[in-house]
CSV table of C-alpha atoms in Angstrom, one decimal:
chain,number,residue,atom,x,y,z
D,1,UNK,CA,102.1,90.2,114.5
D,2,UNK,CA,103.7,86.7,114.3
D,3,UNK,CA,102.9,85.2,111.1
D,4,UNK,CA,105.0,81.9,112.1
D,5,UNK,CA,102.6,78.8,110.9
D,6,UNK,CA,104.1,76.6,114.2
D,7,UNK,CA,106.5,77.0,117.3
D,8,UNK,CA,106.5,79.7,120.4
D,9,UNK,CA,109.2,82.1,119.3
D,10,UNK,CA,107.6,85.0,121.4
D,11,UNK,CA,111.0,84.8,124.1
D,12,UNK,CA,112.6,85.1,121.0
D,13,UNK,CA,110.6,88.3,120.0
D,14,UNK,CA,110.9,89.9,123.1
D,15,UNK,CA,114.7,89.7,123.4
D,16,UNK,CA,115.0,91.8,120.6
D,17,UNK,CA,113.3,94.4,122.3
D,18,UNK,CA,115.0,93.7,125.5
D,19,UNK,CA,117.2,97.1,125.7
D,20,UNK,CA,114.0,98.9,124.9
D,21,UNK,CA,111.4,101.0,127.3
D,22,UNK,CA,108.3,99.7,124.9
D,23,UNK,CA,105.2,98.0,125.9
D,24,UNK,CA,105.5,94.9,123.5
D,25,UNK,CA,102.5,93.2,122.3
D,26,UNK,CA,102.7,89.9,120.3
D,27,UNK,CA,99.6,88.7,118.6
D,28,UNK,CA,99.8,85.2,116.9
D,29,UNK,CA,98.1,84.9,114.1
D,30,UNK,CA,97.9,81.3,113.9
D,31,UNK,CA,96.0,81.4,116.6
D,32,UNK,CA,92.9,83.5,114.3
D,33,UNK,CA,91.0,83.3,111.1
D,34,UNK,CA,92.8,85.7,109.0
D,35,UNK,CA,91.4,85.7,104.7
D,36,UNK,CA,92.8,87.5,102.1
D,37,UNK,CA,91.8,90.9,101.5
D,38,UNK,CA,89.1,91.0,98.4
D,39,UNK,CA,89.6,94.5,96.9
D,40,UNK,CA,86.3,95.0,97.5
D,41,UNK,CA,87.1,98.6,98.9
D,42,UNK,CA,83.6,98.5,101.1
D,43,UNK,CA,85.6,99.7,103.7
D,44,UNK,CA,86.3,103.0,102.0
D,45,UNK,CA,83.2,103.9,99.8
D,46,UNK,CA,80.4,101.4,101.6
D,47,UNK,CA,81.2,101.2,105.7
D,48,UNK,CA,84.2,103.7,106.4
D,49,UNK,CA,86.8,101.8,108.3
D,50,UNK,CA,85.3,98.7,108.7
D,51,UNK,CA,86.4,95.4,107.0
D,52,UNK,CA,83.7,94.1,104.8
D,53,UNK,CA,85.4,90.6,105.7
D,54,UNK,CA,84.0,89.2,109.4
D,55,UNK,CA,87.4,87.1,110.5
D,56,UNK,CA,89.3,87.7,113.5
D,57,UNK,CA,91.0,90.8,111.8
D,58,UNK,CA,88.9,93.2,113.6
D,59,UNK,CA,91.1,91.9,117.0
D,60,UNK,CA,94.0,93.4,114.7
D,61,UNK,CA,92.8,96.5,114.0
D,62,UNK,CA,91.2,97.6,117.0
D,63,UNK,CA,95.1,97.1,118.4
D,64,UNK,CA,96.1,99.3,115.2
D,65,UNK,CA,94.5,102.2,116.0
D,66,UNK,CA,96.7,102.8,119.1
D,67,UNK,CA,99.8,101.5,118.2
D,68,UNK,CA,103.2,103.5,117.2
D,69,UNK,CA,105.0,100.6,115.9
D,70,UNK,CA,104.2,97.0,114.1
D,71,UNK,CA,106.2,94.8,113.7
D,72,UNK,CA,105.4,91.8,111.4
D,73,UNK,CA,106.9,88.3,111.8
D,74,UNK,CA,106.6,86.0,109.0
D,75,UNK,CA,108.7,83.1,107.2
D,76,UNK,CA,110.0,83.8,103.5
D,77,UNK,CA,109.2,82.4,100.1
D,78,UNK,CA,110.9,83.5,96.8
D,79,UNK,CA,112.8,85.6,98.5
D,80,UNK,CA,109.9,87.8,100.2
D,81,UNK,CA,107.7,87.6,103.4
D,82,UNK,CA,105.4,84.5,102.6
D,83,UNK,CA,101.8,84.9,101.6
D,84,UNK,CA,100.8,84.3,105.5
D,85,UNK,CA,103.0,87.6,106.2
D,86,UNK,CA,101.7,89.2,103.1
D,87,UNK,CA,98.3,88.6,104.3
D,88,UNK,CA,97.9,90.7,107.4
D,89,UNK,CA,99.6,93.6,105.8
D,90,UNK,CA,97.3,93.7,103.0
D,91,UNK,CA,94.2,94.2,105.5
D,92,UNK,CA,95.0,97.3,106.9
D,93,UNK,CA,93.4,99.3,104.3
D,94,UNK,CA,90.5,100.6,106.7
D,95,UNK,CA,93.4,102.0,108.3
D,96,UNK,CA,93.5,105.2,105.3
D,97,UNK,CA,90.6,106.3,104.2
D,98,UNK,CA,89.3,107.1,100.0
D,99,UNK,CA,90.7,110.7,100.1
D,100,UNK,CA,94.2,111.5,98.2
D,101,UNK,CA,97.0,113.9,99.2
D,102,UNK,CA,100.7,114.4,98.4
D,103,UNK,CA,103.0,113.1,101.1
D,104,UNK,CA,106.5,114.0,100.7
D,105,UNK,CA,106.0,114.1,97.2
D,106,UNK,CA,104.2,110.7,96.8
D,107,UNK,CA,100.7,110.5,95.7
D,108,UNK,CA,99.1,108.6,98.7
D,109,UNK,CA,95.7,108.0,100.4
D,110,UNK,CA,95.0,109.9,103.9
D,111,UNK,CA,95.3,108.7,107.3
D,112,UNK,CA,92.0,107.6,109.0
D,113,UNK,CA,93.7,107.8,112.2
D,114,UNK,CA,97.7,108.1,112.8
D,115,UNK,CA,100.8,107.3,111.6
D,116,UNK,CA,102.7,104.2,112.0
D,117,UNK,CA,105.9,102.8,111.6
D,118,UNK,CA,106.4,99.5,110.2
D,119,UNK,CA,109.2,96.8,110.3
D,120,UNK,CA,109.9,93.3,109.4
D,121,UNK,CA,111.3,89.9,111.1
D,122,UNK,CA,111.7,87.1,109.1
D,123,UNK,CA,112.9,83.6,108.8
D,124,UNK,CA,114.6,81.9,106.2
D,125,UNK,CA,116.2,83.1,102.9
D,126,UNK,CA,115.4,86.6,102.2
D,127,UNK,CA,116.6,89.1,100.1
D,128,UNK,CA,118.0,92.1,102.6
D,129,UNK,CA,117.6,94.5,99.8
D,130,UNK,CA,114.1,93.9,98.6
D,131,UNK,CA,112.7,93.8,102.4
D,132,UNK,CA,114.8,97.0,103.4
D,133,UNK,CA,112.8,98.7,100.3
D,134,UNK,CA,109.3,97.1,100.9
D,135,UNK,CA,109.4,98.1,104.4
D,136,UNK,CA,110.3,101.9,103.8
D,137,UNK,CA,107.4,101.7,101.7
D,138,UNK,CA,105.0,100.3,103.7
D,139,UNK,CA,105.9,102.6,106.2
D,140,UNK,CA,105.7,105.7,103.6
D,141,UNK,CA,102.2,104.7,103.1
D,142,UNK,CA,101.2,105.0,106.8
D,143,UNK,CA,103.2,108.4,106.9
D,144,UNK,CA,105.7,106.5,109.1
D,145,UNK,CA,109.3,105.3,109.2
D,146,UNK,CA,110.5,102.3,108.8
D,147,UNK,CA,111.8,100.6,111.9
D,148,UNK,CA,113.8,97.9,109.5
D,149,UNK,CA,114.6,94.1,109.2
D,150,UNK,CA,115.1,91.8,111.5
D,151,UNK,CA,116.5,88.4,110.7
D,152,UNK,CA,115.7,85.6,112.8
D,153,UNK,CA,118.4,83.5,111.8
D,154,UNK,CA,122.0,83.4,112.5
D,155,UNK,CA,122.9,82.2,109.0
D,156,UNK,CA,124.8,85.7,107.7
D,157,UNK,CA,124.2,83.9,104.1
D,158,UNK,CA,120.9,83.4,104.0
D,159,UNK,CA,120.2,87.1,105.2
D,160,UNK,CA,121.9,88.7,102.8
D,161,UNK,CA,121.0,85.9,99.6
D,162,UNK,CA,120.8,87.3,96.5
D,163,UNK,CA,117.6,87.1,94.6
D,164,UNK,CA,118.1,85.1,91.1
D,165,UNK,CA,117.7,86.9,88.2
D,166,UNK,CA,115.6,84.8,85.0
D,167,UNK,CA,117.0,84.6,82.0
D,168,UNK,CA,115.8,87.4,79.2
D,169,UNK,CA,114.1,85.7,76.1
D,170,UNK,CA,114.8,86.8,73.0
D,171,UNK,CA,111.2,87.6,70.7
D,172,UNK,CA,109.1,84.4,70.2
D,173,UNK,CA,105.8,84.2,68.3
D,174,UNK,CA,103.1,81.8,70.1
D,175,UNK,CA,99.4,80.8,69.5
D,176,UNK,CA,98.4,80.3,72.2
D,177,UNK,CA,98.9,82.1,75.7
D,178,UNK,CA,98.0,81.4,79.3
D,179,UNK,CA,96.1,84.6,81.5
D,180,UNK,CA,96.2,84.5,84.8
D,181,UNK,CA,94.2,86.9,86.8
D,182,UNK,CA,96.1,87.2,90.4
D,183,UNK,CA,93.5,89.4,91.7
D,184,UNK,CA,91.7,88.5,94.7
D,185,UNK,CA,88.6,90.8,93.8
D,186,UNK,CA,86.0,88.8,92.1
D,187,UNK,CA,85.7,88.9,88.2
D,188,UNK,CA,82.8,90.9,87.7
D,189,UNK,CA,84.4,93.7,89.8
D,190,UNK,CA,87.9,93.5,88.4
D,191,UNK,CA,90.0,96.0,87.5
D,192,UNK,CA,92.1,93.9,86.3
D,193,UNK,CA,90.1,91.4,84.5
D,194,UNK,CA,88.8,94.5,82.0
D,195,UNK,CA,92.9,94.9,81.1
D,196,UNK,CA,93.1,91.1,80.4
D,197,UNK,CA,90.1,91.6,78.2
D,198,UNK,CA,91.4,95.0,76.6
D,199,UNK,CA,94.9,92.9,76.4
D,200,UNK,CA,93.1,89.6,74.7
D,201,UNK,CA,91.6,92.1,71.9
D,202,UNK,CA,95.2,92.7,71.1
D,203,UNK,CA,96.4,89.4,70.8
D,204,UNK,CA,93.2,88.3,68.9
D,205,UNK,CA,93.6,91.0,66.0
D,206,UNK,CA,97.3,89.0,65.7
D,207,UNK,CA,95.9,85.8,65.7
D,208,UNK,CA,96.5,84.6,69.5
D,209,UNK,CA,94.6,82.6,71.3
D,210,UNK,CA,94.6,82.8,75.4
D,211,UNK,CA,92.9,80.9,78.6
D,212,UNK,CA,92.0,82.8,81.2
D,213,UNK,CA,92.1,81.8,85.0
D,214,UNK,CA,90.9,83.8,87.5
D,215,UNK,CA,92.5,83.1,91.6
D,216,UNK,CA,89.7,84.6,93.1
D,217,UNK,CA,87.6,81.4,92.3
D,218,UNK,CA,89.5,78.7,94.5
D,219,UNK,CA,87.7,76.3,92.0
D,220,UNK,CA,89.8,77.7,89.6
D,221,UNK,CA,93.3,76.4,91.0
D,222,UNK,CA,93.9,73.2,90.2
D,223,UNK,CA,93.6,73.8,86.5
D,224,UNK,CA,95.3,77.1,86.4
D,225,UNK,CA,98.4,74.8,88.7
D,226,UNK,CA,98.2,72.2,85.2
D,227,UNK,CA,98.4,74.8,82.9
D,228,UNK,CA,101.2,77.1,84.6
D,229,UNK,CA,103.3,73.6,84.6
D,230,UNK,CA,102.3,72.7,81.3
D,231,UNK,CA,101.8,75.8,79.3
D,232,UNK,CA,105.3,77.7,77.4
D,233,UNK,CA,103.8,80.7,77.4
D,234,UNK,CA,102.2,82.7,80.4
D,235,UNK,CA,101.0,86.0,81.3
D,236,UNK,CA,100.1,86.9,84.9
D,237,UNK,CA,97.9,89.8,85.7
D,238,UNK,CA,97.7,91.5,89.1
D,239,UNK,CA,96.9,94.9,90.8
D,240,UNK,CA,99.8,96.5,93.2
D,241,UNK,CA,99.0,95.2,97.1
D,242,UNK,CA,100.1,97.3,99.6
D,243,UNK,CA,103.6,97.7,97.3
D,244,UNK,CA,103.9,94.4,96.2
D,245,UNK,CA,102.0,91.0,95.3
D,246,UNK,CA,98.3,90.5,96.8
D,247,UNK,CA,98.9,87.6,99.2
D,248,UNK,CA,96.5,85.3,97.5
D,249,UNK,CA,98.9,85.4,94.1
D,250,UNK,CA,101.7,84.6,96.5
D,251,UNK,CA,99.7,81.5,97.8
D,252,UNK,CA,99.1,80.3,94.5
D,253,UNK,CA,102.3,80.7,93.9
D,254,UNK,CA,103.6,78.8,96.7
D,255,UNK,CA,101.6,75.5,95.8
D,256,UNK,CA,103.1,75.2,92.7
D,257,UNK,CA,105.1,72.0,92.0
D,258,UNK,CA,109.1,73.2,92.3
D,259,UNK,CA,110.2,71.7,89.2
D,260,UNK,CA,108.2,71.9,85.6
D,261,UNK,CA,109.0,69.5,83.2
D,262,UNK,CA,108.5,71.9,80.0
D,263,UNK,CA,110.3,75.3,79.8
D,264,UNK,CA,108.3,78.4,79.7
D,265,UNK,CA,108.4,82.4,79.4
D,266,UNK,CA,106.6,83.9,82.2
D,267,UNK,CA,105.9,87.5,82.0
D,268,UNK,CA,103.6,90.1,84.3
D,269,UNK,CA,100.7,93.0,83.4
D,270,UNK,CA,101.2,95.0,86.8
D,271,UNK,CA,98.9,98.0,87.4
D,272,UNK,CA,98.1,100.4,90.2
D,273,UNK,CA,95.5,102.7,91.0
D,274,UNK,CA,97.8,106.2,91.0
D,275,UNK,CA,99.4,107.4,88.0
D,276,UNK,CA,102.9,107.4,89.2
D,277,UNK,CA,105.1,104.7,87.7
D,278,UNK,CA,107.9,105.0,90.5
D,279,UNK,CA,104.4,103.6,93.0
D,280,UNK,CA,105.0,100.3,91.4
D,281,UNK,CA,109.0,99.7,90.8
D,282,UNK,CA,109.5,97.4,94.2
D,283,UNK,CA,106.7,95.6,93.1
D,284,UNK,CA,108.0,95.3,89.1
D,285,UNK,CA,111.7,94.0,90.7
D,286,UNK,CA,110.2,91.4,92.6
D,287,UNK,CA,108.4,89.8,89.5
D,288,UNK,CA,111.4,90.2,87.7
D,289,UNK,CA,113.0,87.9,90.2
D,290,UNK,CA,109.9,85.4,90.0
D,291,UNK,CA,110.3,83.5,86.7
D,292,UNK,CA,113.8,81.8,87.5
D,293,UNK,CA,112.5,80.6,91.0
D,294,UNK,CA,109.8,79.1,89.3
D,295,UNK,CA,112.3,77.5,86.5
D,296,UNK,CA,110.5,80.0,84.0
D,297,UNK,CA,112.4,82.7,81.3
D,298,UNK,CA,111.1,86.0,81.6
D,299,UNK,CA,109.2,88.0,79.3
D,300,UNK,CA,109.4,91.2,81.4
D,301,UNK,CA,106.8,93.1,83.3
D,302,UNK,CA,103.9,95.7,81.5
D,303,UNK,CA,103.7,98.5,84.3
D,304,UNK,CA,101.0,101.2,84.3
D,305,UNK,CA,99.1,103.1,87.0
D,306,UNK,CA,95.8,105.1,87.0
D,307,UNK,CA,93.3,102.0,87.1
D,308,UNK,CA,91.3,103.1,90.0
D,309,UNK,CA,88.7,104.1,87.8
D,310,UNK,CA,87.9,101.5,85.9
D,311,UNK,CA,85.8,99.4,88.3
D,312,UNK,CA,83.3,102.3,88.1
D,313,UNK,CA,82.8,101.9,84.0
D,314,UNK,CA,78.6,102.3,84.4
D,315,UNK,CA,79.5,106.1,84.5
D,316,UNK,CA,79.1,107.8,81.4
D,317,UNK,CA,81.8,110.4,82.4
D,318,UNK,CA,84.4,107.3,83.6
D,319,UNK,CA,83.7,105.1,80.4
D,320,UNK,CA,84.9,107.9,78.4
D,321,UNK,CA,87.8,109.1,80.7
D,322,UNK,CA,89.0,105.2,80.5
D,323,UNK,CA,88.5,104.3,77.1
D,324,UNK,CA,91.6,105.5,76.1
D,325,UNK,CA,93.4,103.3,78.7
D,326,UNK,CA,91.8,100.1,77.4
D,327,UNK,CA,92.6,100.9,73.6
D,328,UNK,CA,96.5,101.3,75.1
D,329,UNK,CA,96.1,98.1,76.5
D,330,UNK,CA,94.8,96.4,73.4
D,331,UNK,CA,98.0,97.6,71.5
D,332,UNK,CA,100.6,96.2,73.9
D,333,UNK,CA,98.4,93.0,73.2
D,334,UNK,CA,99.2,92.9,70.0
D,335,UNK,CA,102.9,94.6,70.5
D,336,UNK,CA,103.2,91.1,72.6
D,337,UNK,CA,101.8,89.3,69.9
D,338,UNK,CA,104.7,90.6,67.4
D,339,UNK,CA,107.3,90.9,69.2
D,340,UNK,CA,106.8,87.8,72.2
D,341,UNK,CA,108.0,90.1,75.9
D,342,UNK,CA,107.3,92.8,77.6
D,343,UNK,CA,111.6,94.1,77.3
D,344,UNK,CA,110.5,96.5,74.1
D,345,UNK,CA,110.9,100.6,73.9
D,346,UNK,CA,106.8,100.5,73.7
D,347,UNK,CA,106.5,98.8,76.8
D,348,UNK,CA,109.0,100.7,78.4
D,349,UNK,CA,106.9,104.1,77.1
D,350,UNK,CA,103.8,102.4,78.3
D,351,UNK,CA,104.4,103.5,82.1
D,352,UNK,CA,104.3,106.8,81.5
D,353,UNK,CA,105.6,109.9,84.0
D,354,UNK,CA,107.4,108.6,86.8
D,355,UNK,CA,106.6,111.5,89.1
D,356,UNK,CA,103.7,113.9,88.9
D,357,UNK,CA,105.7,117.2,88.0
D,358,UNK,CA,105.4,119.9,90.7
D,359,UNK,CA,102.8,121.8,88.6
D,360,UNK,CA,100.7,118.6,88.5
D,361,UNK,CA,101.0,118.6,92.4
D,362,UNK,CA,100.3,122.4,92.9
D,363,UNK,CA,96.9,122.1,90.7
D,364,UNK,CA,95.6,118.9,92.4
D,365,UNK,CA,96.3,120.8,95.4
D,366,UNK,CA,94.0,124.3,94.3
D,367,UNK,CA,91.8,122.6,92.5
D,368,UNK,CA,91.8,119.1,91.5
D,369,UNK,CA,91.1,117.5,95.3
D,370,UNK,CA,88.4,119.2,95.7
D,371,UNK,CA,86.9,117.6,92.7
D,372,UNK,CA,88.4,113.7,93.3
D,373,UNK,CA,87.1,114.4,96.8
D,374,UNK,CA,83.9,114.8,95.4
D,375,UNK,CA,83.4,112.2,92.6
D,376,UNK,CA,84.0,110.1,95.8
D,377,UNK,CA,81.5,111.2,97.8
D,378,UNK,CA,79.5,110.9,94.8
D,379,UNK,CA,80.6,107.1,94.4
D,380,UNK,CA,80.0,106.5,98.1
D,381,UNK,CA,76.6,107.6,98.0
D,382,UNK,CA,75.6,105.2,95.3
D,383,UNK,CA,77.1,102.3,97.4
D,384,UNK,CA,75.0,103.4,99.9
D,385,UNK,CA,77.1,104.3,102.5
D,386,UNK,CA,75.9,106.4,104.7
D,387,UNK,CA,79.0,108.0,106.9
D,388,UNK,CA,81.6,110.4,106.4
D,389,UNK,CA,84.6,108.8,104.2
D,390,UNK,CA,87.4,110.0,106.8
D,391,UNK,CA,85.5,108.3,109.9
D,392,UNK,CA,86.7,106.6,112.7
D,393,UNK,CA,84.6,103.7,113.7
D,394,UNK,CA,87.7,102.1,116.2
């Protein structure tokens, strides 16, 4: 998939391959309506499979389902595949399916159809390091290998640049504190909106006021663009996409103005929908890198997983399960009020395990699937969909 915005580099493709027996496909994406994936998660508890989204995506993923290898080519921005790249890898989520299992010992969702293997090409000034890791993990997701990274250009120093580290603020008091939400799922259905609430309580108890902007209203931008430049205290929000950023944040972030005439802490709530804390590391080292290329301090990044749930808060048996969270959540609001980052030994606590322990694996293996498996079924149901979960409509 060439993600390039202009200029025919398919020649240029295809000599890569050259020494290969493959039957090479290049799709240009330019050429197609491609949006941003929602969140919405139709396509695994409403229509199995199928994008909720009616684009040109389909084309994609009709060509997915009998592919070994994909290859993505996209340009670079802070360091990472651009929000254009970022974009077409966060829509093939009808490629798994709702159900969980433990892949080489990493809590992930099953396979709707095969595996694949994953690799990147890229232009311009990105980090080796951070690609190499992204695309293992891409690849982990779809239970295949990673094929690697490709640089476009013959520049050796802007394949191997180094991202920049921020500077770490020492604790600062403030009254006032700017929210972003970088989710692309609407408000009402945010996971992460209910932590910015739960987060807001905290802050409010300490005295804190906060403005909240939401990037899944477009309408929304151009103020949320006058207060990131204009604000000295921010807080950005976001749910783990496909291991890193949703593409949508990394638009928004990409129309910023590149200098801000006011200095400012920037720090990150990052959440995930399994429990393990080592699911969301690649994307926590990337924010870490963010605040300096956007002339920003950092405040460090909150990480937690296990959120899945909390869309689904009508359910007597969820609301309780997930009160708990939200309370946690509330205290590192006002552990932010008091102490001003994210760099403290609670926030550090906050992640919790790392790994499920092997004992954790073996009962969600005997028993515990079975009963996930059917809470979605459940769940399903009520969205009224009306095939099996694990279909395969392509």
């Amino acid at each position: 998939m060439n993600t390039l915005e202009s200029g025919n580099i398919s020649e240029q493709i295809k000599a890569l391959f050259a020494d290969k027996n493959e039957e090479i496909e290049i799709i240009n994406t330019a050429d197609l309506k491609i949006m941003h994936c929602m969140g919405c998660n139709n396509c695994w508890l409403k229509t199995p499979g199928v994008c909720a989204i009616k684009d040109d995506y389909e084309i994609i993923i009709k060509k997915l389902v009998t592919a070994e290898n994909l290859w993505v080519v996209a340009d670079t921005k802070f360091s990472f595949i651009d929000y254009r790249g970022k974009r077409v890898l966060d829509r093939v989520v009808p490629m798994l399916n709702m159900y969980i299992e433990f892949r080489d010992g990493w809590e992930r969702h099953q396979l709707r159809y095969h595996p694949l293997n994953f690799g990147v090409i890229y232009k311009g000034n990105g980090n080796r390091e951070l690609l190499e890791e992204w695309s293992m993990r891409v690849a982990r997701n779809m239970a295949g290998h990673s094929l690697g990274i490709i640089s476009l250009d013959k520049d050796e120093a802007c394949e191997n640049a180094a991202v920049p580290s921020a500077k770490c603020v020492a604790p600062t008091s403030a009254e006032h504190v700017i929210i972003i939400n970088g989710s692309p799922r609407i408000k009402k259905n945010s996971n992460t909106n209910k932590i910015i609430q739960a987060f807001a309580e905290g802050l409010e108890k300490a005295g804190i006021t906060h403005k909240l902007y939401s990037l899944s209203n477009h309408a929304e931008w151009d103020e949320a663009r006058k207060a990131f430049m204009t604000s000295d205290n921010i807080i950005i929000a976001l749910p783990l996409f496909v291991e890193c950023l949703p593409s949508l944040l990394l638009e928004f972030l990409s129309t910023l103005p590149t200098e801000r005439k006011q200095p400012a802490k920037l720090s990150f709530i990052l959440h995930g929908g399994f429990d393990e804390g080592h699911q969301l590391r690649l994307g926590e080292k990337f924010l870490q890198s963010l605040p300096a290329q956007l002339g920003c301090t950092c405040g460090g990044v909150l990480v937690k997983g296990g959120s899945f749930l909390l869309r689904n808060r009508e359910n007597s048996y969820i609301k309780k399960m997930t009160d708990k969270m939200l309370a946690s959540y509330s205290a590192m609001g006002l552990s932010f009020a008091r102490n001003g980052n994210f760099m403290t030994s609670e926030a550090k606590k906050f992640t919790g395990p790392e790994k499920n322990p092997k004992i954790g694996v073996l009962l969600f293996d005997l028993i515990f699937k079975r009963i996930v498996k059917k809470n979605f079924e459940r769940m399903a149901q009520e969205w009224g969909c009306t095939e099996p979960l694990n279909s395969k409509p392509y």
